[in-house]
XYZ file of C-alpha atoms in Angstrom:
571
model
C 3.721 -52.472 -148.641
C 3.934 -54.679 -145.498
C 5.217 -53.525 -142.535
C 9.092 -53.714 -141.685
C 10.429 -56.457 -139.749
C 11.320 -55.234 -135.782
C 15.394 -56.608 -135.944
C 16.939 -54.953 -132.923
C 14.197 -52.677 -131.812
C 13.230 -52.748 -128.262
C 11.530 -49.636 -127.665
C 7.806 -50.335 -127.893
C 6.807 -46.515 -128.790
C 9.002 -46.958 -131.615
C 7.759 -50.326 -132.464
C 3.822 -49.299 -132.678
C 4.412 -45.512 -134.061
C 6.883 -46.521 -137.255
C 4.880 -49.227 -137.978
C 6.637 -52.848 -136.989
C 5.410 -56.327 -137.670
C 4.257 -56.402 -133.760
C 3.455 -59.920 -132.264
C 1.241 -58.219 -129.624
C 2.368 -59.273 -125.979
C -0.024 -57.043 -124.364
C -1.598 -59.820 -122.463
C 1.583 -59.795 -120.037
C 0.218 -57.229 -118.119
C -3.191 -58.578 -117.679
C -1.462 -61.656 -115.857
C 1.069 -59.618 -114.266
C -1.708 -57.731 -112.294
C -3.266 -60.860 -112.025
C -0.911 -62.566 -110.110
C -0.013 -59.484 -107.949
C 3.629 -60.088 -107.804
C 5.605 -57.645 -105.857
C 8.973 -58.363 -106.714
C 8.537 -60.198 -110.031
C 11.982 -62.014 -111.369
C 11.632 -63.242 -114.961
C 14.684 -65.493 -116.149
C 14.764 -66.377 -120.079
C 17.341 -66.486 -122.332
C 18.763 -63.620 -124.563
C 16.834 -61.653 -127.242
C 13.457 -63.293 -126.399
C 11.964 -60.392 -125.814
C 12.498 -59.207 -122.425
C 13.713 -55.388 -123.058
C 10.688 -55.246 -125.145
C 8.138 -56.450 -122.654
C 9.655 -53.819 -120.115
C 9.348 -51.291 -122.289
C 5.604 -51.955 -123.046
C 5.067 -52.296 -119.244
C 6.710 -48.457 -118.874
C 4.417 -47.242 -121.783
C 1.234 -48.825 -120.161
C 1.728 -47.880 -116.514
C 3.772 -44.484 -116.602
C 2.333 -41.490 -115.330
C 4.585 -38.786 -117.094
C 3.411 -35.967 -115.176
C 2.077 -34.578 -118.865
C -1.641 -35.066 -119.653
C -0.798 -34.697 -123.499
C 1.909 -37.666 -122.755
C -0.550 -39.558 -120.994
C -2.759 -39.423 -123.775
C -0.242 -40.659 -126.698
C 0.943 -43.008 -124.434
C -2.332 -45.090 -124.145
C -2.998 -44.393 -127.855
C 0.168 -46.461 -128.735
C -2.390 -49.894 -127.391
C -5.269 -49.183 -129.441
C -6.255 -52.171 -131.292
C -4.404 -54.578 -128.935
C -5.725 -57.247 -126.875
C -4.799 -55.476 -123.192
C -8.081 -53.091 -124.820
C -10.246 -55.738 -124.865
C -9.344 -57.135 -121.588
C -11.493 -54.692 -118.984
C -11.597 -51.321 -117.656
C -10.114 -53.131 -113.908
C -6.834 -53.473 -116.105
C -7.149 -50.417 -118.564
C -7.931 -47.960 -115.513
C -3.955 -49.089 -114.596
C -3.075 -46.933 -117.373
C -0.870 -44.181 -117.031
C -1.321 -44.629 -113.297
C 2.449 -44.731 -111.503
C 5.502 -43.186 -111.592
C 8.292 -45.829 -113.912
C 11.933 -46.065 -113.383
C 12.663 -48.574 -116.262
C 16.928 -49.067 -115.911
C 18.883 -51.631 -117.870
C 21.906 -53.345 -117.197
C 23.593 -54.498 -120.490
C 25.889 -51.842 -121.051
C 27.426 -52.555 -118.005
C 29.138 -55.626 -119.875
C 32.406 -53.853 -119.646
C 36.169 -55.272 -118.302
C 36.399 -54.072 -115.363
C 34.489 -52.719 -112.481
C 35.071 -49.063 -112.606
C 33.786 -48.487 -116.097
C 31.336 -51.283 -115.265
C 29.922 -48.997 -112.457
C 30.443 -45.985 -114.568
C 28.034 -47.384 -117.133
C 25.358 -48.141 -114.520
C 25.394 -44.674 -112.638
C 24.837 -43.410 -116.001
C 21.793 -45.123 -116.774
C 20.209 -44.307 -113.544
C 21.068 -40.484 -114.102
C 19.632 -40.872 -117.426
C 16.600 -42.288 -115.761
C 16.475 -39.353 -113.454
C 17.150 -36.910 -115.995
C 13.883 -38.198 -118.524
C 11.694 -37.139 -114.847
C 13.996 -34.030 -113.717
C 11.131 -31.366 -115.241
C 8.488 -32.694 -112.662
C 10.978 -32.752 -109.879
C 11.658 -29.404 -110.999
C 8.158 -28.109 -111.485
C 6.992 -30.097 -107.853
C 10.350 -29.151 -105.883
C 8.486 -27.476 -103.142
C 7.013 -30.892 -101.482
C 10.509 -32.317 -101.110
C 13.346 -31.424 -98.568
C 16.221 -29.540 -99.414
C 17.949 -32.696 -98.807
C 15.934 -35.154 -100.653
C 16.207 -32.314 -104.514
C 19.859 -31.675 -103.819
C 20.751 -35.397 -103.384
C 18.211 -36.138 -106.629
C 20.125 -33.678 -108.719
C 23.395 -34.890 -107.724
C 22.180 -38.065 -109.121
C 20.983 -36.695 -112.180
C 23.866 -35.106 -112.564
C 26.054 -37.780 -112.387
C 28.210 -36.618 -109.789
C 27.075 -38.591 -106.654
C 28.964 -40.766 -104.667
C 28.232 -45.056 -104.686
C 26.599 -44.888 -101.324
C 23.946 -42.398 -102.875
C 23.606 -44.113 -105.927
C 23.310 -47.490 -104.164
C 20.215 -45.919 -102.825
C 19.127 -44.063 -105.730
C 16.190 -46.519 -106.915
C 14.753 -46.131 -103.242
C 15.399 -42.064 -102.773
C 13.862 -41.719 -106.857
C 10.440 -43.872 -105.401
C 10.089 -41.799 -102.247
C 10.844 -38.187 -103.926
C 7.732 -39.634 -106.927
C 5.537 -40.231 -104.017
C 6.206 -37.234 -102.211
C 5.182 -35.246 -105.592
C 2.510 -37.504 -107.307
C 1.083 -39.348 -104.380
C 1.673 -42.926 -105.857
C 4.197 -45.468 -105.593
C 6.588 -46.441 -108.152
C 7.254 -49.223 -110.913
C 10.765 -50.464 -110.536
C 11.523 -52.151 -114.198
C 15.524 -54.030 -114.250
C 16.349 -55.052 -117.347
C 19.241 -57.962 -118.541
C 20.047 -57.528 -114.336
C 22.636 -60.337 -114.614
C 24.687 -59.044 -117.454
C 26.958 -57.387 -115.349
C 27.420 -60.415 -113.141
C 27.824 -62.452 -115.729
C 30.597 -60.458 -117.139
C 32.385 -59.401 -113.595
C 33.284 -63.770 -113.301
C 34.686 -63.852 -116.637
C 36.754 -60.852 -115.820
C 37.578 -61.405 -112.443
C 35.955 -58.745 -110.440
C 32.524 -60.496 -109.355
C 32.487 -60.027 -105.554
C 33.257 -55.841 -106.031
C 29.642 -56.384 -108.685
C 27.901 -58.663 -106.361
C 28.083 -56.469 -103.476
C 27.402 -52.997 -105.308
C 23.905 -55.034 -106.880
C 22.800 -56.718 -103.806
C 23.056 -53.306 -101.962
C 21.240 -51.415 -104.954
C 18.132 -54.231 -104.812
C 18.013 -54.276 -100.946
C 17.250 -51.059 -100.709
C 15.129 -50.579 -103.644
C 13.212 -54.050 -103.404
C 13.269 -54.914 -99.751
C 12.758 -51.826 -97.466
C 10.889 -49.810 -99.933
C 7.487 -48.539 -98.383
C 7.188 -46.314 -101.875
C 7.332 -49.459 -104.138
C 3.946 -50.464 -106.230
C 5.476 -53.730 -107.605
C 9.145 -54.156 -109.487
C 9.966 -56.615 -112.996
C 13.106 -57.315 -113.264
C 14.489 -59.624 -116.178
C 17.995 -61.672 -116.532
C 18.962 -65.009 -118.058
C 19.728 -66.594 -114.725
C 18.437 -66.721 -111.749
C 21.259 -65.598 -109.501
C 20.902 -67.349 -105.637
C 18.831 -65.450 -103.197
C 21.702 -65.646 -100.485
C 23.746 -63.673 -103.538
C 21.704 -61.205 -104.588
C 17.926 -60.976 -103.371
C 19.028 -60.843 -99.629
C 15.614 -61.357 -97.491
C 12.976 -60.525 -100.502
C 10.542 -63.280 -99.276
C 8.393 -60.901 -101.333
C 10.166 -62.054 -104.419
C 8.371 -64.325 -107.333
C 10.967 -65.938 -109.600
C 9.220 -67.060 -112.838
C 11.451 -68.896 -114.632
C 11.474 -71.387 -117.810
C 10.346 -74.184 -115.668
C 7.344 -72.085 -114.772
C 3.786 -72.600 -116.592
C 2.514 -68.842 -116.111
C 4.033 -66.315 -117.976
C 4.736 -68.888 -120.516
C 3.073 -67.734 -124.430
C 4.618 -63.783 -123.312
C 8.691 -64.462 -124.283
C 9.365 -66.072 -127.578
C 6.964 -66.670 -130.610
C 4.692 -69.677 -130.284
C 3.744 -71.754 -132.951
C 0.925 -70.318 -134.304
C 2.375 -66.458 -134.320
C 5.125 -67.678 -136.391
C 2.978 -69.072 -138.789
C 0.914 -65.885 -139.135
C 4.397 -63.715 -139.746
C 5.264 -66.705 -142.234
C 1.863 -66.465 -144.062
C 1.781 -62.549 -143.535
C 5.401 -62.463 -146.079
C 4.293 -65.318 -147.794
C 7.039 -67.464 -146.842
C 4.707 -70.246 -145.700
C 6.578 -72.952 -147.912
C 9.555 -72.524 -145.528
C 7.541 -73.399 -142.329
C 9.753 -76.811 -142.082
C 12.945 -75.064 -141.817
C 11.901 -72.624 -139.445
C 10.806 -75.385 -137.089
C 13.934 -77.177 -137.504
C 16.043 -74.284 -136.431
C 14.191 -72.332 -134.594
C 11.959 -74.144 -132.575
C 12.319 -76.523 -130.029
C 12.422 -74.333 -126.727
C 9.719 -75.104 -123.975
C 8.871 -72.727 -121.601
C 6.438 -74.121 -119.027
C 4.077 -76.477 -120.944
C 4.306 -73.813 -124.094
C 6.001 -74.464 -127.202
C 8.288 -71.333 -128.107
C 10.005 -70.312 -130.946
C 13.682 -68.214 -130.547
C 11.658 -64.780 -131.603
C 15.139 -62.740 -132.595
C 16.009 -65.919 -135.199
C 12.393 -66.265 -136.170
C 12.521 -62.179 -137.329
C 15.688 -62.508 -138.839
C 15.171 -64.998 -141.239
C 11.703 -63.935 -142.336
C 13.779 -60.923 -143.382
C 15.820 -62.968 -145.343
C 12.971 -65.427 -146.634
C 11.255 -62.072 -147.861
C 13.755 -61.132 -150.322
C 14.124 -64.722 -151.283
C 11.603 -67.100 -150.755
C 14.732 -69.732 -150.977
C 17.354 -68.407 -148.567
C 19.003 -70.862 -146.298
C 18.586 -70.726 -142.275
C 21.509 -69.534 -140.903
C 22.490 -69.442 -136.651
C 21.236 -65.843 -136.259
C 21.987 -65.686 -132.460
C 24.899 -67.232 -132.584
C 26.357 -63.470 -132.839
C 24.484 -62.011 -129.774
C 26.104 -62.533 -126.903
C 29.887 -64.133 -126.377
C 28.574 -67.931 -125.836
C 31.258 -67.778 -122.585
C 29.727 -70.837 -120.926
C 29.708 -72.932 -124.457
C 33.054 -72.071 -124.058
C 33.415 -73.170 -120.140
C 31.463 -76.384 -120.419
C 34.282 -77.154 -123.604
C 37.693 -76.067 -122.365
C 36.824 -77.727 -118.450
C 35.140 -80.778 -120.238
C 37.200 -84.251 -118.950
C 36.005 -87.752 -120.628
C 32.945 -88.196 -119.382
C 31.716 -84.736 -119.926
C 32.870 -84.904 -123.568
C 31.092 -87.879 -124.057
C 28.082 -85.971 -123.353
C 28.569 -83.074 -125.186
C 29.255 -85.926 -128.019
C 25.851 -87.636 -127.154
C 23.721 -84.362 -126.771
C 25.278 -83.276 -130.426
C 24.120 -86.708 -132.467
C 20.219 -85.794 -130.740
C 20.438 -87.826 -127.436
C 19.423 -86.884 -124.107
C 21.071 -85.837 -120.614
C 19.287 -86.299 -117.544
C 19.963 -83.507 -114.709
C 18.887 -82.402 -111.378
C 17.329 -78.825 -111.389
C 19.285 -76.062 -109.216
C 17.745 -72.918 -110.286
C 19.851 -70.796 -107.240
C 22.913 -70.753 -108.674
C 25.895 -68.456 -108.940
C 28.924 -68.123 -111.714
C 31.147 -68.940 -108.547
C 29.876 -72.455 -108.351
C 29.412 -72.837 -112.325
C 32.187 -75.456 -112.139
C 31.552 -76.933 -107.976
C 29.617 -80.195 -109.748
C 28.753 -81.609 -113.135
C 24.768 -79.953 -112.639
C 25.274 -76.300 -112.327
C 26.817 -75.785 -115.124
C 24.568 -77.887 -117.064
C 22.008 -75.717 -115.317
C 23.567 -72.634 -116.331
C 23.103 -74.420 -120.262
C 19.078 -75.289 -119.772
C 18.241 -71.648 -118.260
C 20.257 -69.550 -120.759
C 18.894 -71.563 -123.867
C 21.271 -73.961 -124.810
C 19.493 -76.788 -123.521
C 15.718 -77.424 -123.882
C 13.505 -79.563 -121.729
C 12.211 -83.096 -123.302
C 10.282 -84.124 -119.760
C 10.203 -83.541 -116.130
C 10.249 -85.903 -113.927
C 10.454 -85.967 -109.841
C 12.705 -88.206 -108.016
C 12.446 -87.230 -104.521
C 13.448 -84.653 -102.859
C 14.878 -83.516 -105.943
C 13.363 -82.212 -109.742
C 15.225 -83.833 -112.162
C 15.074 -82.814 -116.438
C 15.832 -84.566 -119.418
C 17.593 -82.190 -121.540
C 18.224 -81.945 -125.221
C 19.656 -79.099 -127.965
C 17.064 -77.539 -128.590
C 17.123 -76.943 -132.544
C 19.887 -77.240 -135.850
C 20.786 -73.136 -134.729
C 21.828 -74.070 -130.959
C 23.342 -77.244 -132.255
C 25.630 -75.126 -134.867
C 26.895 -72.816 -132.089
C 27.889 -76.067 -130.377
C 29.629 -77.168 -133.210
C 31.510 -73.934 -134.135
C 32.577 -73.413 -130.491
C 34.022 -77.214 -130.628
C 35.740 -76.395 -133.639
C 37.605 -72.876 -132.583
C 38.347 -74.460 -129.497
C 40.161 -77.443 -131.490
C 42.004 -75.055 -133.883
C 43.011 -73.396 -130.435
C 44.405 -76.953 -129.476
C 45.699 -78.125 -132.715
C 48.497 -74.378 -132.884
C 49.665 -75.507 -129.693
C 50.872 -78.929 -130.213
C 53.833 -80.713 -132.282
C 52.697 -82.765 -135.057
C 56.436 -83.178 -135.902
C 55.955 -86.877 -135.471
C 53.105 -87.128 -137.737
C 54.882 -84.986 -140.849
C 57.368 -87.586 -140.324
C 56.036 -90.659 -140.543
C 53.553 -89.380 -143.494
C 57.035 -88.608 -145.578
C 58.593 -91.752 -144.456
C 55.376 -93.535 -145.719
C 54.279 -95.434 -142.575
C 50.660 -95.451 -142.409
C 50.500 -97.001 -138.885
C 52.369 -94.352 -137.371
C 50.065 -91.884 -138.566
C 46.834 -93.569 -137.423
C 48.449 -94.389 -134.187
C 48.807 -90.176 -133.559
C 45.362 -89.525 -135.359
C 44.323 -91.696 -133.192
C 46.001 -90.266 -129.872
C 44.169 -86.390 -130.562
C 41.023 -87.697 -131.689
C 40.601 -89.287 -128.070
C 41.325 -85.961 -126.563
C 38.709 -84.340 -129.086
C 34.888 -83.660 -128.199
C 33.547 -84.741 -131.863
C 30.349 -84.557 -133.790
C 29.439 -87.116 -135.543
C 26.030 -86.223 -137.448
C 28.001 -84.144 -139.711
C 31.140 -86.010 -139.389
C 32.910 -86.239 -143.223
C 32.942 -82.316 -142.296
C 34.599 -82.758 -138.807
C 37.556 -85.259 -139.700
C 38.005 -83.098 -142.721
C 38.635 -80.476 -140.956
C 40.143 -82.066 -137.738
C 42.710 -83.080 -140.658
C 42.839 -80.320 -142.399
C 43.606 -78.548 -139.918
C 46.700 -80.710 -138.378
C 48.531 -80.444 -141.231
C 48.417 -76.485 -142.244
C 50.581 -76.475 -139.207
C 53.889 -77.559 -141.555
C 55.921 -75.327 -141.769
C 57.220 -77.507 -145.150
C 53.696 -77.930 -147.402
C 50.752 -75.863 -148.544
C 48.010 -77.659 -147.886
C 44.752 -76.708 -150.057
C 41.328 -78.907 -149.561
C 38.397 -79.443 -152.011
C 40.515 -79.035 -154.810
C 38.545 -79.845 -158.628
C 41.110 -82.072 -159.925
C 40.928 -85.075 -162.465
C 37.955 -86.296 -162.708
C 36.908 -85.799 -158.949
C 36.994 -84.073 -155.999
C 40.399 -84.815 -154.398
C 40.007 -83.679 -150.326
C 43.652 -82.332 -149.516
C 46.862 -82.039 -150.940
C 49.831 -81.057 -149.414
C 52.632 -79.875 -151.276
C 56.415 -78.350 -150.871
C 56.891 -75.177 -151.843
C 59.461 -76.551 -154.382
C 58.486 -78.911 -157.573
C 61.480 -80.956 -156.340
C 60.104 -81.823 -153.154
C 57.447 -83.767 -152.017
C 53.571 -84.642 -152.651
C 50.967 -86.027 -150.977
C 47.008 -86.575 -151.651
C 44.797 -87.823 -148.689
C 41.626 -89.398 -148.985
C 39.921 -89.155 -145.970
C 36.323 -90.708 -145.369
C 33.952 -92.244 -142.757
C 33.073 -95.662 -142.327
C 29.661 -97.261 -140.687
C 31.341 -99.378 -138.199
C 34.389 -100.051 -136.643
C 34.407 -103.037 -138.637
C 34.919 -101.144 -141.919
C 37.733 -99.359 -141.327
C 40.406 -101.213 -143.015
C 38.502 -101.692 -145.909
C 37.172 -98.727 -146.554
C 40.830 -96.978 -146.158
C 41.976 -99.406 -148.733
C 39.373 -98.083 -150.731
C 40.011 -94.594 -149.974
C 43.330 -95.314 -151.503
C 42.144 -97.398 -154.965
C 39.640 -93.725 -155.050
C 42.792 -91.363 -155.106
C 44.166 -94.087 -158.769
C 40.372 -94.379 -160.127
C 39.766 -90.581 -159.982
C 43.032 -89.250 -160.864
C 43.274 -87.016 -158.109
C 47.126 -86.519 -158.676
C 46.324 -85.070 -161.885
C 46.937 -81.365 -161.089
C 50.140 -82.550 -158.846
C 51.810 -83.841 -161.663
C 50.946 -81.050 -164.301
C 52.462 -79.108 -162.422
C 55.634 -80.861 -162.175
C 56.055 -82.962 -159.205
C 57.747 -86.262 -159.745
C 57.504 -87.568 -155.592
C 53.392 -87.916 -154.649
C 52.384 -90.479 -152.160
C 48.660 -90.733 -151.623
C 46.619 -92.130 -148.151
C 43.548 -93.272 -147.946
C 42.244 -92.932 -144.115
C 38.912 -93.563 -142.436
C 37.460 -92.825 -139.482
C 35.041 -94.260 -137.391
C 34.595 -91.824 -133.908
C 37.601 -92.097 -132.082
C 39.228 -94.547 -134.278
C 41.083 -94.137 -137.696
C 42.741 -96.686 -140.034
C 45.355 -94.668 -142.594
C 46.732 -96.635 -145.787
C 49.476 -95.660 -147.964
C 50.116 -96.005 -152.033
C 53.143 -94.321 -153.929
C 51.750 -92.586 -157.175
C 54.376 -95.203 -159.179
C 53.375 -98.588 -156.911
C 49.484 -97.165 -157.357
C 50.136 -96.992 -161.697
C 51.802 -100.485 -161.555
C 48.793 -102.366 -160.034
C-alpha cells in the first residue's frame, strides 16, 4: 500500500500520525533560528504550504504544559531531517509557549461577522491552553485570569481582544517563565476580502491595533511567523515594527521551504509510478521562482498525482483554479483599457511584461498606476519572474504566466467576463444583416466587439468559436447548437427558427495566418460548408430557407462571406 496523498490537510500531527506522503519541510526551522528573525513576515501565494509550515513550527516549539504531550510531540519528527541537524536546534523543542491563530475564516461579507470569526479563533486558541491557566492561576492577578477567561469565553469586548495576543504572552510567561511564539496564518485574507466588500478601513484598523500590540510593544514575545499572500504596506499595517523581516518571493532564503522543487516532485512521481507524466507536470505546474529556486505549485502537484495514480493517463486539469475567488484576475480584466488588454493579450500567447517592483502595497492603491496591480499579480502567483534586473533607484522584473494551469484561469476569467459583456448588449443589428444576407455588415459589427475584447490567440479556433457562439444564443428567434456531426463533417454552428418555415443558417468560422488571408480563407470557409454537406441535417429535417457564411478571423479582424444553400448547389 503506499501512503495517501495529503489533499487539504494542514495539520502536521495529522499529516505524520495517519500516514501522508510528507515532503519533509523540517529544515524551515533550522533557518528560521538561523536567521533570528523577530517578527518574521512570509508572503507566498495560496495553498503552497504556509498553514502547514505553521503548524509544524507549533508542533516543534510548543511547550504544552504536559510532559506526556511533550513527548508525542517530538516523536511526530523522528526520521526527519530537523533530527539530523544538531542538538543547538533540537534542544528548541518543546521549549515555548505557541499561540498559532489563522485568519481565513474571516473571509466573510461584512465586518461584524468578519470580526466575529476572528474573536473566535483567538478564544479557541485560549481555550486549547485554559487547563494550565487553570492549574497555574495563582501567579496571575485577579485581573490578568478574569480578563483571560473572558477571552476564552468569547464574551470580551474589541478593546480586550485587540490586546489579547499581548495579555495571552504575558499571562504564559507569568506561569511558564518563557516567552511566547506568535504564529498568523493567511493574515491578509481578511483584508483582502474587507476591499472587495467595502469595509477595509473598519479591518485595517482592528489588525493594525491587534499586531501593534502583540508585535511591537511585546516584552513577552520570543519571535512571531506570520504568513499572507501580500505584503500589506508597513504605514498600513506593521506600524513602527523596525523589528520586522519580510521574506517574500523575491527573497533567496527561505526559498526550497514553500512549494515542491524539482527534484521532490520527481520522487512523489517515481514513488506512484507516474514518472512517464513528468512532462505534463512541468508544463502545468511548474514555472514559479521563488528567490533563485525553481518551485512547483505543491496543492496542483498533489492533486494530480492523485489522479495520475488511478490512471497513469489522466489529463492535467487547473486544480487551483477553485481555491480562492481569483478577485484581482477579475480587477486587472473588467478595469483593463487598450493598452492593458494588449498586455494581458501578449502575456497569454507566452510574451513578457516588464514592471517596477512595489512590494508595500495596499488593495486601496491596487488601481492608483498600471504597477501595483501588476504587483498584486507577481506576489499572489499569477505572474512568475523570467529575470531581475536594476535600473536605478528602482528594481524592475520581467514577468511571465507562469505555467498552462495559471494561463487557463486567465483564459476562463476572460471568457465569463465576455459572456458577462456579450448579455448586456444588442446584437439586433447583427441578426439583421445575417437574415438580410449582407456579409459586410456582419464583419463590420464582429469587428466593432472584437476590438473591445481581451483575446487569446494560442488557442484561438476555440475563442472565436465561442466569442461567436456566444453572440448569437442571444436571439431570441434561433436555437443555435455548435459541433454538430452532420454530413460528412463537422459543421461549427447552426442557427435555426423554431419553425421549419423559417429560417437557416450554417457558419463556418475559422482562423487565418495573416491578415492577408482573410478573404480567402472566408471564401473557403464557405466552398467547406457545399464540399462537406454541412446542411445535411438542416434540410432532413425540413427547412427549405438555409444561408451559410464562411468567416475568418485574424485577431481583431474578421472577413464574413455569404452563400444561399440554392446559389451554393448551382455553382
Amino acid at each position: 500500500m503506499k501512503k495517501a496523498l495529503p489533499i487539504g490537510v494542514e495539520n502536521f500531527e495529522d499529516m505524520v500520525r495517519t500516514g501522508y506522503y510528507y515532503v519533509d519541510k523540517t529544515l524551515f526551522m533550522k533557518e528560521l533560528l538561523d536567521l533570528k528573525g523577530k517578527v518574521n513576515l512570509f508572503t507566498r501565494p495560496r495553498r503552497f504550504g504556509k498553514t502547514l509550515n505553521l503548524s509544524m513550527l507549533r508542533y516543534f516549539f510548543e511547550d504544552t504544559g504536559d510532559a506526556e504531550k511533550n513527548a508525542g510531540n517530538k516523536e511526530l519528527f523522528q526520521g526527519f531531517k530537523i533530527m539530523d541537524a544538531g542538538e543547538m536546534y533540537t534542544d528548541q523543542m518543546g521549549m515555548y509557549p505557541v499561540i498559532n491563530l489563522t485568519l481565513k475564516s474571516a473571509k466573510q461579507s461584512d465586518f461584524e461577522t468578519a470580526y466575529y470569526t476572528i474573536q473566535a479563533e483567538i478564544a479557541s486558541e485560549f481555550d486549547r491552553h485554559r487547563n494550565m491557566v487553570e492549574s497555574r492561576k495563582e501567579r496571575l492577578t485577579e485581573k490578568e485570569y478574569e480578563q483571560y477567561m473572558e477571552i476564552s469565553d468569547e464574551k470580551a469586548d474589541k478593546k480586550l481582544v485587540q490586546s489579547s495576543l499581548k495579555l495571552f504572552s504575558r499571562c504564559m510567561n507569568k506561569i511558564t517563565g518563557k516567552s511566547t511564539i506568535i504564529l498568523i496564518d493567511e493574515y491578509d485574507v481578511p483584508l483582502e476580502q474587507a476591499y472587495f466588500r467595502g469595509f477595509y478601513n473598519e479591518m485595517v484598523d482592528f489588525i493594525r491595533s491587534l499586531f501593534e500590540l502583540a508585535l511591537k510593544t511585546n516584552d513577552y514575545l520570543q519571535f512571531a511567523v506570520i504568513t499572507g499572500c501580500l505584503r500589506i504596506s508597513k504605514e498600513s499595517i506593521f506600524t513602527g515594527l523596525n523589528h520586522l523581516k519580510i521574506i517574500s518571493i523575491l527573497d533567496r532564503r527561505y526559498g526550497e521551504h514553500f512549494g515542491f522543487t524539482e527534484p521532490e516532485v520527481q520522487e512523489i512521481m517515481e514513488y506512484y509510478g507516474a514518472e512517464s507524466r513528468f512532462g505534463a507536470m512541468k508544463e502545468w505546474y511548474d514555472g514559479y521562482l521563488f528567490g533563485d529556486t525553481e518551485v512547483y505549485n505543491p496543492w496542483s502537484v498533489i492533486n494530480f498525482t492523485y489522479d495520475l495514480y488511478a490512471d497513469v493517463n489522466a489529463y492535467p486539469r487547473p486544480y487551483w483554479i477553485n481555491t480562492s475567488s481569483n478577485n484581482i484576475i477579475k480587477e486587472l480584466i473588467v478595469r483593463a483599457d487598450q493598452d492593458r488588454k494588449g498586455q494581458i493579450e501578449r502575456l497569454l500567447e507566452g510574451g513578457t511584461l516588464d514592471i517596477q517592483v512595489n512590494e508595500e502595497v495596499m488593495y486601496e492603491d491596487m488601481h492608483s498606476n498600471e504597477a501595483n496591480l501588476w504587483n498584486f499579480l507577481y506576489f499572489t502567483g499569477y505572474l512568475t519572474k523570467e529575470t531581475e534586473y536594476f535600473k536605478e533607484p528602482s528594481i524592475f522584473l520581467r514577468v511571465r504566466i507562469p505555467n498552462i494551469e495559471v494561463k487557463t484561469i486567465y483564459q476562463n476569467t476572460i471568457w465569463n467576463w465576455l459572456k458577462d459583456i456579450i448579455k448586456k448588449e444588442d446584437f439586433r443589428d447583427l441578426y439583421r444583416a445575417m437574415e438580410e444576407g449582407n456579409a459586410q455588415k456582419m464583419g463590420e459589427i464582429l469587428c466593432g466587439h472584437l476590438f473591445h475584447t481581451i483575446s487569446y490567440y494560442d488557442n484561438a479556433e476555440n475563442f472565436y468559436h465561442a466569442f461567436l457562439t456566444g453572440i448569437l444564443s442571444q436571439s431570441e428567434n434561433y436555437l443555435v447548437k455548435s459541433n454538430r456531426e452532420t454530413g460528412n463533417g463537422r459543421s461549427d454552428i447552426m442557427l435555426r427558427s423554431p419553425s421549419l418555415r423559417g429560417r437557416a443558417f450554417v457558419l463556418e468560422p475559422n482562423v487565418s495566418d495573416s491578415i492577408d488571408e482573410l478573404e480567402k480563407d472566408a471564401e473557403k470557409a464557405v466552398q467547406q460548408i457545399y464540399e462537406k454537406n454541412y446542411m445535411e441535417e438542416l434540410r432532413s429535417e425540413g427547412y427549405k430557407k438555409i444561408d451559410c457564411y464562411g468567416i475568418s478571423f485574424y485577431r481583431k479582424d474578421c472577413e464574413v462571406r455569404f452563400g444561399r444553400l440554392n446559389e451554393i448547389m448551382r455553382q
